[in-house]
Amino acid sequence: MARRVEQAVILAGGEGTRLRPLTSTRPKPLLPVLGVPCIEYVIRAMAAAGVKHIFLACGYRSEDVRNALGGGDRFGVELELACEREPMGTAGAVKLLEDRLDGTFVVGSGDTMMDAELGPLIDFHLRRGAEATIGLTEVERPEQFGIVGVSAEGRVERFKEKPRPE
């Protein structure tokens, strides 16, 4: 299937307070993993899936993000900062861009590592004609993250954020 998703939003506005002092001098998405800022892995995955224009929803130390990543030429994409005046959370950051986003788009977190290709997930989304699609993975200790309950058809039925062990 031809991929028709060319826009994305990367959430990169949090202060990363739980990682201080590492985030006292740089935003969490710029913390290095194997010598490369974490956010670069997300940008490269999006570029490999055909995304051409990525909005970086920034807040904390947004100039550091701009200086580290530039305009996106080295990734083969256009990067554009969308700065929040005050933290708006995940949905708020996307809402900030609602007039700039056309049709289907991808949302990712600038501080998340993943080893999956986005292309097949985008294809799945387009085939299903869904309003939204979320990529999930199983982890050994979900109480550190959260649990998503899905139906046999793969539809999300519930979320439980950081549940207590039973």
mmCIF file of C-alpha atoms in Angstrom:
data_model
loop_
_atom_site.group_PDB
_atom_site.id
_atom_site.type_symbol
_atom_site.label_atom_id
_atom_site.label_comp_id
_atom_site.label_asym_id
_atom_site.label_seq_id
_atom_site.Cartn_x
_atom_site.Cartn_y
_atom_site.Cartn_z
ATOM 1 C CA MET A 1 0.000 0.000 0.000
ATOM 2 C CA ALA A 2 1.299 3.447 -0.843
ATOM 3 C CA ARG A 3 1.961 5.406 2.307
ATOM 4 C CA ARG A 4 0.232 8.747 2.402
ATOM 5 C CA VAL A 5 1.269 9.996 5.820
ATOM 6 C CA GLU A 6 3.728 12.834 5.433
ATOM 7 C CA GLN A 7 3.307 14.802 8.660
ATOM 8 C CA ALA A 8 4.226 13.975 12.232
ATOM 9 C CA VAL A 9 4.408 15.521 15.668
ATOM 10 C CA ILE A 10 7.181 14.652 18.086
ATOM 11 C CA LEU A 11 6.423 15.524 21.695
ATOM 12 C CA ALA A 12 9.565 17.099 23.101
ATOM 13 C CA GLY A 13 8.356 19.645 25.634
ATOM 14 C CA GLY A 14 8.686 17.995 29.025
ATOM 15 C CA GLU A 15 11.242 19.016 31.616
ATOM 16 C CA GLY A 16 12.319 15.484 32.491
ATOM 17 C CA THR A 17 12.346 16.251 36.205
ATOM 18 C CA ARG A 18 12.801 12.587 37.189
ATOM 19 C CA LEU A 19 16.087 12.532 35.280
ATOM 20 C CA ARG A 20 17.676 15.517 37.001
ATOM 21 C CA PRO A 21 20.491 16.435 37.158
ATOM 22 C CA LEU A 22 20.905 15.081 33.593
ATOM 23 C CA THR A 23 18.081 17.311 32.351
ATOM 24 C CA SER A 24 19.195 20.428 34.197
ATOM 25 C CA THR A 25 21.290 21.457 31.203
ATOM 26 C CA ARG A 26 19.432 19.821 28.295
ATOM 27 C CA PRO A 27 15.926 18.604 27.479
ATOM 28 C CA LYS A 28 15.207 14.901 27.887
ATOM 29 C CA PRO A 29 14.895 14.186 24.113
ATOM 30 C CA LEU A 30 18.495 15.355 23.662
ATOM 31 C CA LEU A 31 19.912 12.913 26.223
ATOM 32 C CA PRO A 32 22.255 10.584 24.346
ATOM 33 C CA VAL A 33 21.698 6.880 23.795
ATOM 34 C CA LEU A 34 24.837 5.274 22.356
ATOM 35 C CA GLY A 35 26.164 8.775 21.711
ATOM 36 C CA VAL A 36 23.112 9.910 19.719
ATOM 37 C CA PRO A 37 20.310 12.122 21.074
ATOM 38 C CA CYS A 38 17.256 9.954 21.720
ATOM 39 C CA ILE A 39 15.027 12.132 19.530
ATOM 40 C CA GLU A 40 17.206 11.404 16.484
ATOM 41 C CA TYR A 41 16.139 7.751 16.558
ATOM 42 C CA VAL A 42 12.496 8.853 16.433
ATOM 43 C CA ILE A 43 13.148 11.310 13.588
ATOM 44 C CA ARG A 44 14.993 8.662 11.568
ATOM 45 C CA ALA A 45 12.194 6.110 12.090
ATOM 46 C CA MET A 46 9.623 8.635 10.898
ATOM 47 C CA ALA A 47 11.729 9.604 7.885
ATOM 48 C CA ALA A 48 12.159 5.925 6.964
ATOM 49 C CA ALA A 49 8.347 5.575 7.013
ATOM 50 C CA GLY A 50 7.941 8.384 4.489
ATOM 51 C CA VAL A 51 7.217 11.304 6.808
ATOM 52 C CA LYS A 52 8.432 14.554 5.237
ATOM 53 C CA HIS A 53 7.440 17.270 7.725
ATOM 54 C CA ILE A 54 7.888 16.887 11.484
ATOM 55 C CA PHE A 55 6.627 19.369 14.033
ATOM 56 C CA LEU A 56 8.631 19.330 17.249
ATOM 57 C CA ALA A 57 6.271 20.258 20.087
ATOM 58 C CA CYS A 58 8.761 21.889 22.428
ATOM 59 C CA GLY A 59 8.684 23.846 25.628
ATOM 60 C CA TYR A 60 11.566 23.367 28.028
ATOM 61 C CA ARG A 61 14.880 24.474 26.490
ATOM 62 C CA SER A 62 13.398 24.610 22.976
ATOM 63 C CA GLU A 63 16.385 26.557 21.628
ATOM 64 C CA ASP A 64 18.610 23.615 22.579
ATOM 65 C CA VAL A 65 16.397 21.353 20.457
ATOM 66 C CA ARG A 66 16.533 23.793 17.524
ATOM 67 C CA ASN A 67 20.319 24.127 17.776
ATOM 68 C CA ALA A 68 20.917 20.372 18.054
ATOM 69 C CA LEU A 69 18.645 19.297 15.194
ATOM 70 C CA GLY A 70 18.608 22.202 12.769
ATOM 71 C CA GLY A 71 16.051 22.267 9.984
ATOM 72 C CA GLY A 72 16.091 18.537 9.311
ATOM 73 C CA ASP A 73 18.221 18.397 6.144
ATOM 74 C CA ARG A 74 20.537 15.726 7.530
ATOM 75 C CA PHE A 75 17.514 13.506 8.204
ATOM 76 C CA GLY A 76 15.830 14.150 4.864
ATOM 77 C CA VAL A 77 12.846 15.850 6.501
ATOM 78 C CA GLU A 78 11.690 19.338 7.373
ATOM 79 C CA LEU A 79 11.746 20.009 11.115
ATOM 80 C CA GLU A 80 9.629 22.815 12.501
ATOM 81 C CA LEU A 81 9.472 23.868 16.144
ATOM 82 C CA ALA A 82 6.069 24.496 17.680
ATOM 83 C CA CYS A 83 6.747 25.967 21.105
ATOM 84 C CA GLU A 84 4.286 25.772 23.954
ATOM 85 C CA ARG A 85 4.150 28.832 26.191
ATOM 86 C CA GLU A 86 3.209 26.585 29.085
ATOM 87 C CA PRO A 87 3.139 22.774 29.289
ATOM 88 C CA MET A 88 -0.035 21.495 27.638
ATOM 89 C CA GLY A 89 0.392 17.734 27.932
ATOM 90 C CA THR A 90 0.233 15.245 25.087
ATOM 91 C CA ALA A 91 -3.168 16.185 23.696
ATOM 92 C CA GLY A 92 -2.525 19.898 24.206
ATOM 93 C CA ALA A 93 0.653 19.764 22.153
ATOM 94 C CA VAL A 94 -1.218 18.152 19.257
ATOM 95 C CA LYS A 95 -4.137 20.587 19.680
ATOM 96 C CA LEU A 96 -1.655 23.453 19.330
ATOM 97 C CA LEU A 97 -0.967 22.204 15.794
ATOM 98 C CA GLU A 98 -4.498 21.306 14.682
ATOM 99 C CA ASP A 99 -4.609 24.063 12.046
ATOM 100 C CA ARG A 100 -1.275 22.933 10.589
ATOM 101 C CA LEU A 101 -1.922 19.199 10.353
ATOM 102 C CA ASP A 102 -3.549 17.866 7.187
ATOM 103 C CA GLY A 103 -5.308 14.521 7.304
ATOM 104 C CA THR A 104 -3.563 11.554 8.855
ATOM 105 C CA PHE A 105 -0.407 12.166 10.869
ATOM 106 C CA VAL A 106 1.922 10.312 13.221
ATOM 107 C CA VAL A 107 2.559 11.305 16.844
ATOM 108 C CA GLY A 108 5.641 10.104 18.695
ATOM 109 C CA SER A 109 7.518 10.875 21.851
ATOM 110 C CA GLY A 110 10.965 12.401 21.596
ATOM 111 C CA ASP A 111 12.242 10.404 24.548
ATOM 112 C CA THR A 112 11.065 6.930 23.536
ATOM 113 C CA MET A 113 13.260 4.216 22.091
ATOM 114 C CA MET A 114 11.656 1.754 19.704
ATOM 115 C CA ASP A 115 12.914 -1.025 17.503
ATOM 116 C CA ALA A 116 9.862 -1.322 15.255
ATOM 117 C CA GLU A 117 9.371 0.069 11.773
ATOM 118 C CA LEU A 118 6.612 2.653 11.521
ATOM 119 C CA GLY A 119 5.766 1.861 7.894
ATOM 120 C CA PRO A 120 3.805 -1.337 8.628
ATOM 121 C CA LEU A 121 1.953 0.396 11.479
ATOM 122 C CA ILE A 122 0.990 3.247 9.157
ATOM 123 C CA ASP A 123 -0.120 0.750 6.490
ATOM 124 C CA PHE A 124 -2.237 -1.072 9.095
ATOM 125 C CA HIS A 125 -3.843 2.205 10.137
ATOM 126 C CA LEU A 126 -4.662 3.208 6.563
ATOM 127 C CA ARG A 127 -6.069 -0.243 5.683
ATOM 128 C CA ARG A 128 -8.366 -0.182 8.712
ATOM 129 C CA GLY A 129 -9.537 3.381 8.111
ATOM 130 C CA ALA A 130 -9.249 3.963 11.838
ATOM 131 C CA GLU A 131 -9.559 7.307 13.588
ATOM 132 C CA ALA A 132 -6.426 6.497 15.593
ATOM 133 C CA THR A 133 -3.936 3.656 15.893
ATOM 134 C CA ILE A 134 -1.521 3.051 18.747
ATOM 135 C CA GLY A 135 1.623 0.936 18.570
ATOM 136 C CA LEU A 136 1.994 -1.271 21.641
ATOM 137 C CA THR A 137 4.539 -3.707 22.983
ATOM 138 C CA GLU A 138 4.525 -6.185 25.838
ATOM 139 C CA VAL A 139 6.867 -5.557 28.741
ATOM 140 C CA GLU A 140 7.829 -7.697 31.714
ATOM 141 C CA ARG A 141 6.777 -5.125 34.322
ATOM 142 C CA PRO A 142 3.721 -3.219 33.063
ATOM 143 C CA GLU A 143 3.251 -1.558 36.451
ATOM 144 C CA GLN A 144 6.125 0.726 35.440
ATOM 145 C CA PHE A 145 4.248 1.818 32.330
ATOM 146 C CA GLY A 146 0.614 0.906 31.834
ATOM 147 C CA ILE A 147 -1.779 -1.650 30.441
ATOM 148 C CA VAL A 148 -3.934 -1.342 27.344
ATOM 149 C CA GLY A 149 -6.841 -3.754 27.066
ATOM 150 C CA VAL A 150 -7.724 -4.690 23.489
ATOM 151 C CA SER A 151 -10.551 -6.697 21.942
ATOM 152 C CA ALA A 152 -10.055 -9.749 19.722
ATOM 153 C CA GLU A 153 -10.325 -7.364 16.740
ATOM 154 C CA GLY A 154 -7.491 -5.236 18.100
ATOM 155 C CA ARG A 155 -9.643 -2.310 19.258
ATOM 156 C CA VAL A 156 -8.550 -0.480 22.396
ATOM 157 C CA GLU A 157 -11.108 -1.014 25.155
ATOM 158 C CA ARG A 158 -9.356 0.467 28.184
ATOM 159 C CA PHE A 159 -6.193 2.017 29.548
ATOM 160 C CA LYS A 160 -4.803 1.516 33.034
ATOM 161 C CA GLU A 161 -1.869 3.774 33.820
ATOM 162 C CA LYS A 162 0.890 2.290 36.007
ATOM 163 C CA PRO A 163 -1.235 -0.332 37.793
ATOM 164 C CA ARG A 164 -0.258 -1.654 41.201
ATOM 165 C CA PRO A 165 0.935 -5.293 41.244
ATOM 166 C CA GLU A 166 -1.773 -7.723 42.371
#
